[in-house]
Every structure is written in structure tokens, then in C-alpha cells.
PDB file of C-alpha atoms and ligand atoms in Angstrom:
ATOM      1  CA  MET A 606      98.892 120.033 108.482  1.00 73.00           C
ATOM      2  CA  SER A 607      96.251 122.416 107.203  1.00 78.00           C
ATOM      3  CA  GLU A 608      93.481 122.469 109.470  1.00 78.00           C
ATOM      4  CA  ASP A 609      90.770 122.825 106.899  1.00 93.00           C
ATOM      5  CA  CYS A 610      91.903 120.060 104.966  1.00 98.00           C
ATOM      6  CA  ILE A 611      89.870 116.877 104.807  1.00 98.00           C
ATOM      7  CA  PHE A 612      93.009 114.341 104.048  1.00 98.00           C
ATOM      8  CA  CYS A 613      94.797 116.279 106.594  1.00 98.00           C
ATOM      9  CA  LYS A 614      91.852 115.244 109.035  1.00 97.00           C
ATOM     10  CA  ILE A 615      91.907 111.405 107.374  1.00 98.00           C
ATOM     11  CA  ILE A 616      95.814 111.245 107.971  1.00 98.00           C
ATOM     12  CA  ASN A 617      95.126 112.476 111.789  1.00 96.00           C
ATOM     13  CA  GLY A 618      92.142 109.634 112.368  1.00 96.00           C
ATOM     14  CA  GLU A 619      89.288 112.219 113.022  1.00 96.00           C
ATOM     15  CA  PHE A 620      87.073 110.290 111.171  1.00 95.00           C
ATOM     16  CA  GLY A 621      88.244 106.421 111.616  1.00 96.00           C
ATOM     17  CA  THR A 622      89.225 105.685 107.922  1.00 97.00           C
ATOM     18  CA  GLU A 623      90.632 102.313 107.620  1.00 97.00           C
ATOM     19  CA  PHE A 624      93.950 102.188 106.130  1.00 98.00           C
ATOM     20  CA  VAL A 625      94.622  99.993 102.945  1.00 96.00           C
ATOM     21  CA  TYR A 626      98.499 100.341 103.708  1.00 97.00           C
ATOM     22  CA  GLU A 627     100.401 103.311 105.703  1.00 98.00           C
ATOM     23  CA  ASN A 628     104.140 103.972 106.629  1.00 98.00           C
ATOM     24  CA  GLU A 629     106.093 106.927 108.217  1.00 98.00           C
ATOM     25  CA  HIS A 630     105.761 108.893 104.664  1.00 98.00           C
ATOM     26  CA  LEU A 631     102.325 108.162 103.317  1.00 98.00           C
ATOM     27  CA  VAL A 632      98.394 106.638 103.862  1.00 98.00           C
ATOM     28  CA  VAL A 633      96.256 104.930 101.498  1.00 98.00           C
ATOM     29  CA  PHE A 634      92.660 104.746 101.783  1.00 98.00           C
ATOM     30  CA  ASN A 635      89.825 103.656  99.292  1.00 98.00           C
ATOM     31  CA  ASP A 636      87.873 106.613  97.555  1.00 98.00           C
ATOM     32  CA  ILE A 637      84.789 107.532  98.777  1.00 98.00           C
ATOM     33  CA  ASN A 638      83.302 107.494  95.383  1.00 98.00           C
ATOM     34  CA  PRO A 639      85.197 105.436  93.606  1.00 98.00           C
ATOM     35  CA  LYS A 640      85.563 105.454  89.663  1.00 97.00           C
ATOM     36  CA  ALA A 641      86.516 101.824  89.447  1.00 97.00           C
ATOM     37  CA  PRO A 642      85.932  98.213  91.200  1.00 97.00           C
ATOM     38  CA  VAL A 643      89.330  99.438  93.142  1.00 98.00           C
ATOM     39  CA  HIS A 644      90.091 103.198  93.662  1.00 98.00           C
ATOM     40  CA  MET A 645      92.568 103.953  96.182  1.00 98.00           C
ATOM     41  CA  LEU A 646      94.240 107.119  96.855  1.00 98.00           C
ATOM     42  CA  VAL A 647      98.147 107.740  98.278  1.00 99.00           C
ATOM     43  CA  VAL A 648      98.322 110.360 100.366  1.00 98.00           C
ATOM     44  CA  PRO A 649     101.494 111.985 101.797  1.00 98.00           C
ATOM     45  CA  ARG A 650     101.300 112.075 105.604  1.00 98.00           C
ATOM     46  CA  VAL A 651     102.573 116.194 104.686  1.00 98.00           C
ATOM     47  CA  HIS A 652     100.249 118.909 103.584  1.00 98.00           C
ATOM     48  CA  VAL A 653     101.033 119.525 100.028  1.00 98.00           C
ATOM     49  CA  ALA A 654      98.260 121.432  98.294  1.00 98.00           C
ATOM     50  CA  SER A 655      99.140 119.865  94.634  1.00 98.00           C
ATOM     51  CA  LEU A 656     102.097 118.993  92.617  1.00 98.00           C
ATOM     52  CA  ASN A 657     102.662 122.610  91.399  1.00 98.00           C
ATOM     53  CA  GLU A 658     103.546 123.029  95.247  1.00 98.00           C
ATOM     54  CA  LEU A 659     105.791 120.036  95.572  1.00 97.00           C
ATOM     55  CA  GLU A 660     109.418 120.650  96.517  1.00 97.00           C
ATOM     56  CA  ASP A 661     110.604 117.090  97.970  1.00 97.00           C
ATOM     57  CA  LYS A 662     111.521 115.099  94.982  1.00 96.00           C
ATOM     58  CA  ASN A 663     112.176 112.351  97.563  1.00 98.00           C
ATOM     59  CA  LEU A 664     108.213 112.305  98.365  1.00 98.00           C
ATOM     60  CA  MET A 665     107.687 111.583  95.142  1.00 98.00           C
ATOM     61  CA  GLY A 666     109.572 108.344  94.615  1.00 98.00           C
ATOM     62  CA  GLU A 667     107.899 107.187  98.103  1.00 98.00           C
ATOM     63  CA  LEU A 668     104.572 107.842  96.510  1.00 98.00           C
ATOM     64  CA  LEU A 669     105.024 105.796  93.875  1.00 98.00           C
ATOM     65  CA  MET A 670     106.446 103.179  96.073  1.00 98.00           C
ATOM     66  CA  GLY A 671     103.108 103.748  98.039  1.00 98.00           C
ATOM     67  CA  VAL A 672     101.182 103.167  94.790  1.00 98.00           C
ATOM     68  CA  LYS A 673     103.124  99.507  94.126  1.00 98.00           C
ATOM     69  CA  LYS A 674     102.741  98.351  97.868  1.00 98.00           C
ATOM     70  CA  ALA A 675      98.533  99.302  97.572  1.00 97.00           C
ATOM     71  CA  ALA A 676      98.297  97.404  94.555  1.00 97.00           C
ATOM     72  CA  GLU A 677      99.895  94.542  96.139  1.00 97.00           C
ATOM     73  CA  LYS A 678      97.960  94.756  98.961  1.00 96.00           C
ATOM     74  CA  ALA A 679      94.421  94.894  97.032  1.00 96.00           C
ATOM     75  CA  GLY A 680      95.660  92.061  94.774  1.00 96.00           C
ATOM     76  CA  LEU A 681      96.093  94.389  91.997  1.00 97.00           C
ATOM     77  CA  LYS A 682      98.561  92.980  88.993  1.00 94.00           C
ATOM     78  CA  SER A 683      97.297  95.799  86.411  1.00 97.00           C
ATOM     79  CA  TYR A 684      96.138  99.518  87.484  1.00 98.00           C
ATOM     80  CA  ARG A 685      95.795 103.163  86.305  1.00 98.00           C
ATOM     81  CA  THR A 686      97.487 106.075  88.098  1.00 98.00           C
ATOM     82  CA  GLN A 687      96.147 109.752  88.016  1.00 98.00           C
ATOM     83  CA  ILE A 688      97.548 112.792  89.528  1.00 98.00           C
ATOM     84  CA  ASN A 689      94.431 115.975  89.059  1.00 98.00           C
ATOM     85  CA  THR A 690      96.705 119.341  89.235  1.00 98.00           C
ATOM     86  CA  GLY A 691      94.565 122.375  89.473  1.00 97.00           C
ATOM     87  CA  LYS A 692      90.704 122.733  89.575  1.00 96.00           C
ATOM     88  CA  GLU A 693      90.068 122.642  85.879  1.00 97.00           C
ATOM     89  CA  ALA A 694      91.744 119.461  85.736  1.00 97.00           C
ATOM     90  CA  GLY A 695      89.393 118.242  88.421  1.00 95.00           C
ATOM     91  CA  GLN A 696      91.302 118.625  91.724  1.00 98.00           C
ATOM     92  CA  GLU A 697      88.826 118.475  94.194  1.00 98.00           C
ATOM     93  CA  VAL A 698      90.558 117.877  97.233  1.00 98.00           C
ATOM     94  CA  SER A 699      93.770 120.617  97.816  1.00 98.00           C
ATOM     95  CA  HIS A 700      96.344 117.802  99.273  1.00 98.00           C
ATOM     96  CA  LEU A 701      98.574 116.229  96.874  1.00 98.00           C
ATOM     97  CA  HIS A 702      97.250 112.269  96.217  1.00 98.00           C
ATOM     98  CA  ILE A 703      97.837 109.555  93.563  1.00 98.00           C
ATOM     99  CA  HIS A 704      94.487 107.677  92.690  1.00 98.00           C
ATOM    100  CA  VAL A 705      95.183 104.003  91.776  1.00 98.00           C
ATOM    101  CA  MET A 706      92.231 102.412  90.060  1.00 98.00           C
ATOM    102  CA  GLY A 707      91.972  98.710  88.854  1.00 98.00           C
ATOM    103  CA  ARG A 708      90.131  95.778  89.244  1.00 94.00           C
ATOM    104  CA  LYS A 709      90.740  92.363  90.627  1.00 78.00           C
TER     105      LYS A 709
HETATM  106  P1  AMP B  78      90.770 115.120  92.951  1.00 69.52           P
HETATM  107  O1  AMP B  78      88.964 115.318  92.523  1.00 69.52           O
HETATM  108  O2  AMP B  78      91.959 114.451  92.274  1.00 69.52           O
HETATM  109  O3  AMP B  78      91.069 116.072  94.045  1.00 69.52           O
HETATM  110  O4  AMP B  78      90.108 113.404  93.904  1.00 69.52           O
HETATM  111  C1  AMP B  78      89.647 113.710  95.221  1.00 69.52           C
HETATM  112  C2  AMP B  78      88.901 112.159  95.601  1.00 69.52           C
HETATM  113  O5  AMP B  78      88.715 112.394  97.240  1.00 69.52           O
HETATM  114  C3  AMP B  78      87.306 112.202  94.850  1.00 69.52           C
HETATM  115  O6  AMP B  78      87.784 111.162  93.982  1.00 69.52           O
HETATM  116  C4  AMP B  78      87.278 111.847  96.528  1.00 69.52           C
HETATM  117  O7  AMP B  78      85.751 110.897  95.765  1.00 69.52           O
HETATM  118  C5  AMP B  78      88.050 111.739  96.869  1.00 69.52           C
HETATM  119  N1  AMP B  78      87.284 111.923  98.716  1.00 69.52           N
HETATM  120  C6  AMP B  78      86.697 112.909  99.033  1.00 69.52           C
HETATM  121  N2  AMP B  78      86.798 112.749 100.394  1.00 69.52           N
HETATM  122  C7  AMP B  78      87.011 111.384 100.559  1.00 69.52           C
HETATM  123  C8  AMP B  78      86.840 110.903 101.818  1.00 69.52           C
HETATM  124  N3  AMP B  78      85.989 111.626 102.962  1.00 69.52           N
HETATM  125  N4  AMP B  78      87.212 109.839 101.957  1.00 69.52           N
HETATM  126  C9  AMP B  78      87.509 109.223 100.670  1.00 69.52           C
HETATM  127  N5  AMP B  78      87.772 109.605  99.733  1.00 69.52           N
HETATM  128  C10 AMP B  78      87.262 110.810  99.296  1.00 69.52           C
HETATM  129 ZN1   ZN B  79      96.357 118.224 103.958  1.00 69.52          ZN
END
């Protein structure tokens, strides 16, 4: 938990964000500014600032299983995934997340 992290606040339920899918490792919610008809974010419960700070390799496996689950829940058979790492690459929120984008 990082106190000034918007995704940690979402995970703590501070904004009442609806989760598309959740389990002990992660939550999935819709992107507030969607760049595709379906645009979800798969976010670990633990605060990891970016891929560069990742130490737990098992977490990545859990996140990718979360991608699959979220796609199933959203009825997506075909989708793109994206991880932005670092400001220059377009990372706006410093809490690791995987974008899942597709059309129904
Ligand atoms: P990135 O640029 O990879 O860090 O992606 C951050 C994403 O988080 C952007 O696509 C934003 O639209 C999204 N975002 C920021 N704040 C919120 C929020 N409160 N709820 C849902 N999505 C958000
Ligand atoms: Zn965080």
C-alpha cells in the first residue's frame, strides 16, 4: 500500500470502483478513459511501482491468469495486452498494471 497511489485507493474500495473480476492476488476494473470498446486494467493488490520494481515472478503468472479471467468475464475472445513501464513510455500511474483492450 502506497498512500498517494490512486490504484491502492481503488483496491481499498475508497472510490467504490466496481471490479470486473477479483481474487486474492489482483483486481480488474474498467479504465476510466477507455482506448477501446472494452478496456480493463489488471492490477496486483500489492503495490509494485512498475515492471522495473517487480521481484515476485509468480505474481506475473497470477496477473496473466487474471487477464484471461477478465477477458472471459467481458466476453472477449480476442484482445490486446499492454504494460507501460516508465513515464517516457506513457506510464501515468506508478502501480504495475496490464491493459486489456478488445471489442466485443
Ligand atoms: P498507464 O498510462 O499505463 O499508467 O495507464 C494508466 C491508466 O489508468 C490510464 O489508461 C487511465 O485512463 C487509467 N486510470 C487513471 N485513473 C483511473 C481511475 N480512477 N479509474 C480507472 N482507470 C483509471
Ligand atoms: Zn499502489
